[in-house]
mmCIF file of C-alpha atoms in Angstrom:
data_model
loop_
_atom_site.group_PDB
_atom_site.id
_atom_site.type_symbol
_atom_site.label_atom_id
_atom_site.label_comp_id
_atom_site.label_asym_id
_atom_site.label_seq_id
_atom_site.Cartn_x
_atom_site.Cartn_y
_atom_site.Cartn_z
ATOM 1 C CA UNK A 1 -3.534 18.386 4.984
ATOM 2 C CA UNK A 2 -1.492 17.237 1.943
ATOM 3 C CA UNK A 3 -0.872 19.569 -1.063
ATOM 4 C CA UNK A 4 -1.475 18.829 -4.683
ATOM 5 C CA UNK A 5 -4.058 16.449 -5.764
ATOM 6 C CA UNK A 6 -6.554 14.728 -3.810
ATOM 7 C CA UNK A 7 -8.890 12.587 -3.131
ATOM 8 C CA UNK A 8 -11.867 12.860 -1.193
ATOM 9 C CA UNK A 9 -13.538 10.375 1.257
ATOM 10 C CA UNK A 10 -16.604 9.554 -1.425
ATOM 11 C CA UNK A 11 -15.164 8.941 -4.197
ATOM 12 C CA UNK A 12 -12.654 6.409 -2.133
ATOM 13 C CA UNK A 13 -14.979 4.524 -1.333
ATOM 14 C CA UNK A 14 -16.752 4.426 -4.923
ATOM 15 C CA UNK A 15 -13.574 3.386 -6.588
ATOM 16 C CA UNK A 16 -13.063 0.471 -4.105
ATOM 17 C CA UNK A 17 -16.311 -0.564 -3.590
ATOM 18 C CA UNK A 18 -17.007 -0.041 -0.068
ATOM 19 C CA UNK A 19 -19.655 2.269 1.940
ATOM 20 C CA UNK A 20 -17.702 5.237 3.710
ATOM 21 C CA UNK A 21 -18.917 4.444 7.199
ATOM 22 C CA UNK A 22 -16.529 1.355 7.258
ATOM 23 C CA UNK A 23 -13.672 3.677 6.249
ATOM 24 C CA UNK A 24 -14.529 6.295 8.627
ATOM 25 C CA UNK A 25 -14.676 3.392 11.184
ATOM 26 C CA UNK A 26 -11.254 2.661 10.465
ATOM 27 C CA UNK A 27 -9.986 6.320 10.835
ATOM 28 C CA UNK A 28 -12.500 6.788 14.571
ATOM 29 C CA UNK A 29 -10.714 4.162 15.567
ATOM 30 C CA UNK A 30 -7.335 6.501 15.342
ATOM 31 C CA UNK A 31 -5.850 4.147 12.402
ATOM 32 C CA UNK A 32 -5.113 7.423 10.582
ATOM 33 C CA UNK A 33 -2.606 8.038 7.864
ATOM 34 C CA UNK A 34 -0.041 10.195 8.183
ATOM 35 C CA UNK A 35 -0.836 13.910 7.709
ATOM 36 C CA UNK A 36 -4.663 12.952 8.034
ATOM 37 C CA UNK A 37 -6.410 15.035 11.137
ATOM 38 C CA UNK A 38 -8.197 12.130 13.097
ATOM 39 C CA UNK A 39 -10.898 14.159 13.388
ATOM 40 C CA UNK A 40 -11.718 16.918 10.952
ATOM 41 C CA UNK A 41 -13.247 19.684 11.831
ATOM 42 C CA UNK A 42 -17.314 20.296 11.380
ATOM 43 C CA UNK A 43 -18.431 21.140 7.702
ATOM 44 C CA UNK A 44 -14.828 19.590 6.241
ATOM 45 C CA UNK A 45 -14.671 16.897 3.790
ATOM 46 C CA UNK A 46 -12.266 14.485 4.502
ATOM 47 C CA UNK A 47 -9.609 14.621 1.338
ATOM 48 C CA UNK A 48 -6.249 12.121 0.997
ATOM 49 C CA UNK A 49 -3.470 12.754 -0.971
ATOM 50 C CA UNK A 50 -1.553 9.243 -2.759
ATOM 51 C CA UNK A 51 0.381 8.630 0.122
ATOM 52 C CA UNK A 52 -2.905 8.443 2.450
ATOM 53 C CA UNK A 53 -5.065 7.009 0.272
ATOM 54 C CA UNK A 54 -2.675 4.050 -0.860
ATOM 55 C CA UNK A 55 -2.233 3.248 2.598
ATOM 56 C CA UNK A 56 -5.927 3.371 3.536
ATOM 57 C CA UNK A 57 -6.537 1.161 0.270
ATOM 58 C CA UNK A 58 -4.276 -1.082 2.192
ATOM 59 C CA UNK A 59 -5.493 -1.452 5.505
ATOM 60 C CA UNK A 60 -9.057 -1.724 3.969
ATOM 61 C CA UNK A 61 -8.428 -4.787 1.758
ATOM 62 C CA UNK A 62 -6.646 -6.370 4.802
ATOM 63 C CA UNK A 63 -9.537 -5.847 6.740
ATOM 64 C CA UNK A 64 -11.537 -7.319 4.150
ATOM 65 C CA UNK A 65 -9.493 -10.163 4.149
ATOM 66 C CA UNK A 66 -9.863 -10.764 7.882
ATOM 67 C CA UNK A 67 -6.884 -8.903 9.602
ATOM 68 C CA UNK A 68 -7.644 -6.443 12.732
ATOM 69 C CA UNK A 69 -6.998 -2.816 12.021
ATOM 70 C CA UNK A 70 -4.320 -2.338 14.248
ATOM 71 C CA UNK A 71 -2.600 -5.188 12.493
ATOM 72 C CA UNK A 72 -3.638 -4.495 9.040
ATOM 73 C CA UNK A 73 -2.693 -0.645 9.197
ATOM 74 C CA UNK A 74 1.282 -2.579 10.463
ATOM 75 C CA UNK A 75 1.388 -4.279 7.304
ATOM 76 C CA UNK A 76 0.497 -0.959 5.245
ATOM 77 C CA UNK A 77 3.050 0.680 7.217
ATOM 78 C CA UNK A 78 5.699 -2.128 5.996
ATOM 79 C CA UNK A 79 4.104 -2.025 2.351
ATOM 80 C CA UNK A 80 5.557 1.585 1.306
ATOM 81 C CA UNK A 81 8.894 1.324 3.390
ATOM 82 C CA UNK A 82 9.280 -1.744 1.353
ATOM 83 C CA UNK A 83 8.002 -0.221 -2.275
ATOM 84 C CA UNK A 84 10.387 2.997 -1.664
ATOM 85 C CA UNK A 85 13.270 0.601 -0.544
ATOM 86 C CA UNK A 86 12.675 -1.602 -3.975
ATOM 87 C CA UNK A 87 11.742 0.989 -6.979
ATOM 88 C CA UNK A 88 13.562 4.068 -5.587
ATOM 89 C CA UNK A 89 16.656 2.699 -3.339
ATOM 90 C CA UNK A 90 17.198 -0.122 -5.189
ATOM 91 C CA UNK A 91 16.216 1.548 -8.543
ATOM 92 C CA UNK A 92 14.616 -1.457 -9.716
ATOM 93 C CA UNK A 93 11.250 0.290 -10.381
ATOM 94 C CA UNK A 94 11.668 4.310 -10.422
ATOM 95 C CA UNK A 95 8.278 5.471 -12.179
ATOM 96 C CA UNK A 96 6.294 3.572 -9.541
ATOM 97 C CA UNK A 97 6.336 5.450 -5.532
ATOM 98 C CA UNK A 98 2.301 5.233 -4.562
ATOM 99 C CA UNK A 99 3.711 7.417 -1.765
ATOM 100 C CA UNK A 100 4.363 10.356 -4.367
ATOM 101 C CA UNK A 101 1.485 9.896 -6.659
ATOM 102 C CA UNK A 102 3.876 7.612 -8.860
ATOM 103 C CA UNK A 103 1.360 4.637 -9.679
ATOM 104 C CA UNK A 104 2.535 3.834 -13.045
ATOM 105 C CA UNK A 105 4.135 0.005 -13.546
ATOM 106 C CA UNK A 106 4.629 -2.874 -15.422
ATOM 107 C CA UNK A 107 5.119 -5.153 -12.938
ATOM 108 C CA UNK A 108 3.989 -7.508 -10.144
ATOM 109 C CA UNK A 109 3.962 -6.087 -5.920
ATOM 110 C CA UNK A 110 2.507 -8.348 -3.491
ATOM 111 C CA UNK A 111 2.312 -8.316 0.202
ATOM 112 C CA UNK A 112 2.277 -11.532 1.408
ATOM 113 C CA UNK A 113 1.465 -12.302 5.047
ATOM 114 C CA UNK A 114 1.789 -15.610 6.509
ATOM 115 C CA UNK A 115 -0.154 -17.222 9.435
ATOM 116 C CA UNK A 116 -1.430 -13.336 10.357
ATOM 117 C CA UNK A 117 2.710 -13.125 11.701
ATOM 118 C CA UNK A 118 4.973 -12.641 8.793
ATOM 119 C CA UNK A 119 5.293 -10.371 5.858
ATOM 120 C CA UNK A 120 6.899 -10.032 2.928
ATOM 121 C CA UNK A 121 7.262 -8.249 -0.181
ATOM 122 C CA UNK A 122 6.986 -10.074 -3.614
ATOM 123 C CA UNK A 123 7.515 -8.874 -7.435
ATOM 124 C CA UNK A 124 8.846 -9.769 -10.293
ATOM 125 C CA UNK A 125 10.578 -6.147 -10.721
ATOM 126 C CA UNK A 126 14.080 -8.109 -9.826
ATOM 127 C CA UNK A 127 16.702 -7.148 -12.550
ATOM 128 C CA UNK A 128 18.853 -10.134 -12.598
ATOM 129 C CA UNK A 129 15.525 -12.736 -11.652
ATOM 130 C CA UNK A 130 12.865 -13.730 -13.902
ATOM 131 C CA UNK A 131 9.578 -14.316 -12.468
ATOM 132 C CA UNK A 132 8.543 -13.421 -8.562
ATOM 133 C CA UNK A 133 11.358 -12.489 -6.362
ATOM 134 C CA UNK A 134 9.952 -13.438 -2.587
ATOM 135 C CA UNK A 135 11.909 -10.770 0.078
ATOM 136 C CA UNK A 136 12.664 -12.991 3.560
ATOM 137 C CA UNK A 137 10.061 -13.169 5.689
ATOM 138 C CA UNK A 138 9.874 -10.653 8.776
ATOM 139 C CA UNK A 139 7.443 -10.590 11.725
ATOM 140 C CA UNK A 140 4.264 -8.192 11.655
ATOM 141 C CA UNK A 141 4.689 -7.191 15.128
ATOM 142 C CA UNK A 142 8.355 -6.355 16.682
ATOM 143 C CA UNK A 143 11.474 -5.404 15.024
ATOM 144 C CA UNK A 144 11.783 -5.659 11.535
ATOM 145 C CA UNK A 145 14.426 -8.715 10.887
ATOM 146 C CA UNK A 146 14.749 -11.464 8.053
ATOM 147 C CA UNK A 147 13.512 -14.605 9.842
ATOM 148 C CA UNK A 148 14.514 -17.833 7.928
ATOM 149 C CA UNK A 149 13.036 -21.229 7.580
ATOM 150 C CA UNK A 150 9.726 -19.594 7.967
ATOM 151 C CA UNK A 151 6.742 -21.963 6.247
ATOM 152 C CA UNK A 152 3.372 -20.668 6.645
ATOM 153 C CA UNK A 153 0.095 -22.741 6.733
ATOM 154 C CA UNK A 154 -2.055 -19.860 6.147
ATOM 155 C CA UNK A 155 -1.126 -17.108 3.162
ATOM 156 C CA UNK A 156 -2.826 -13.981 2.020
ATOM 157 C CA UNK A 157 -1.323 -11.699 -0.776
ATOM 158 C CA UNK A 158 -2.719 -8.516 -1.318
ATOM 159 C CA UNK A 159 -1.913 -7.381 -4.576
ATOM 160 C CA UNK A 160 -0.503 -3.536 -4.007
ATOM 161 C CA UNK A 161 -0.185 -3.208 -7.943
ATOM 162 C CA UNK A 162 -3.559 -3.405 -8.294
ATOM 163 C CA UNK A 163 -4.307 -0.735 -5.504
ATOM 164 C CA UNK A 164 -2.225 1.114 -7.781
ATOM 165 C CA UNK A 165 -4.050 0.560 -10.628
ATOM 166 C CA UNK A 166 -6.926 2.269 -8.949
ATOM 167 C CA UNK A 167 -5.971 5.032 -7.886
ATOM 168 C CA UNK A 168 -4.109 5.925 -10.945
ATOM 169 C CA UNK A 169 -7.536 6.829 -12.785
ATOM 170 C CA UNK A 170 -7.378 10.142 -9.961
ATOM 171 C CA UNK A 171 -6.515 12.989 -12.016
ATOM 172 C CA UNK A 172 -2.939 14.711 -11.414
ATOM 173 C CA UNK A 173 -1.920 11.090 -9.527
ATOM 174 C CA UNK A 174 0.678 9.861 -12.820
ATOM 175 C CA UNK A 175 4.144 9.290 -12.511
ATOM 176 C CA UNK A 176 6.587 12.217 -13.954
ATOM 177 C CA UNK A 177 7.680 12.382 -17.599
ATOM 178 C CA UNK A 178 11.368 11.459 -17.278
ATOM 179 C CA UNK A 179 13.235 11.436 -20.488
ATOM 180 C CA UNK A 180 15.564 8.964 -20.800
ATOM 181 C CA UNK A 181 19.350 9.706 -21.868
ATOM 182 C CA UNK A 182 20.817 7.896 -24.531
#
């Protein structure tokens, strides 16, 4: 189980509008976030910290859109490797890391996916780029590898900003008070 804040299976499902018995469909089916028991045990409530709950926001809106689980819960899986590579490794973004509780931005993350095979990362947090900065293309399934020339028919973009946005309003899930040096 995670420590600090949480967020419990309910109240999940209130804030995203969904009934619980398609979330606890995902998680029987053993598409389980990390540090998540797949099966609690009898008279526990299930409870997610940020980390868990961002990525179940994300394979539930996927689902909703039409993706399997086992595919949608890949694309999750990409979605914070690729946020923690952007605001935190590449310092473009530092008060926003869903994985820590950090859900506090100004700007734009998208996960695109293209023809249910490709994904990428989109924002407009780029320092030297106004407007959206698209990341190359990789596959969903397989090794994770740019892959150029890639023109989808078919696009979905979940909007991870907004997932943020969400879960923001759970109390003790706000960014740190950095001070800034001058």
């Amino acid at each position: 189980m995670t420590s600090g804040p949480t967020i419990q299976l309910r109240e999940f499902c209130q804030r995203f509008d969904v009934q619980d018995r398609v979330v606890r469909y995902i998680l029987e089916e053993g598409h389980v976030p990390d540090g998540v028991r797949s099966w609690p045990s009898t008279g526990n409530r299930r409870e997610f910290g940020p980390d868990q709950a961002f990525w179940l926001a994300i394979v539930l809106k996927l689902k909703e859109m039409g993706l399997k689980t086992p595919q949608a819960a890949k694309v999750a899986d990409y979605s914070a490797e690729a946020l923690r590579t952007v605001t935190q490794n590449l310092g473009w973004d530092w008060r926003f890391l869903p994985i820590k509780g950090w859900f506090d931005t100004d700007h734009k993350y998208y996960i695109d996916i293209g023809d249910l095979r490709y994904i990428r990362l989109v924002t407009d947090s780029c320092p030297s780029k106004r407007g959206l900065y698209e990341f190359d293309w990789q596959p969903v399934e397989g090794k994770r590898c740019p892959i150029q020339n890639v023109r989808p028919f078919v696009l979905l973009r979940l909007d991870l900003a907004r997932i943020a946005e969400v879960l923001k309003q759970v109390d003790g899930w706000q960014s740190p008070n950095y001070s800034v040096r001058t």
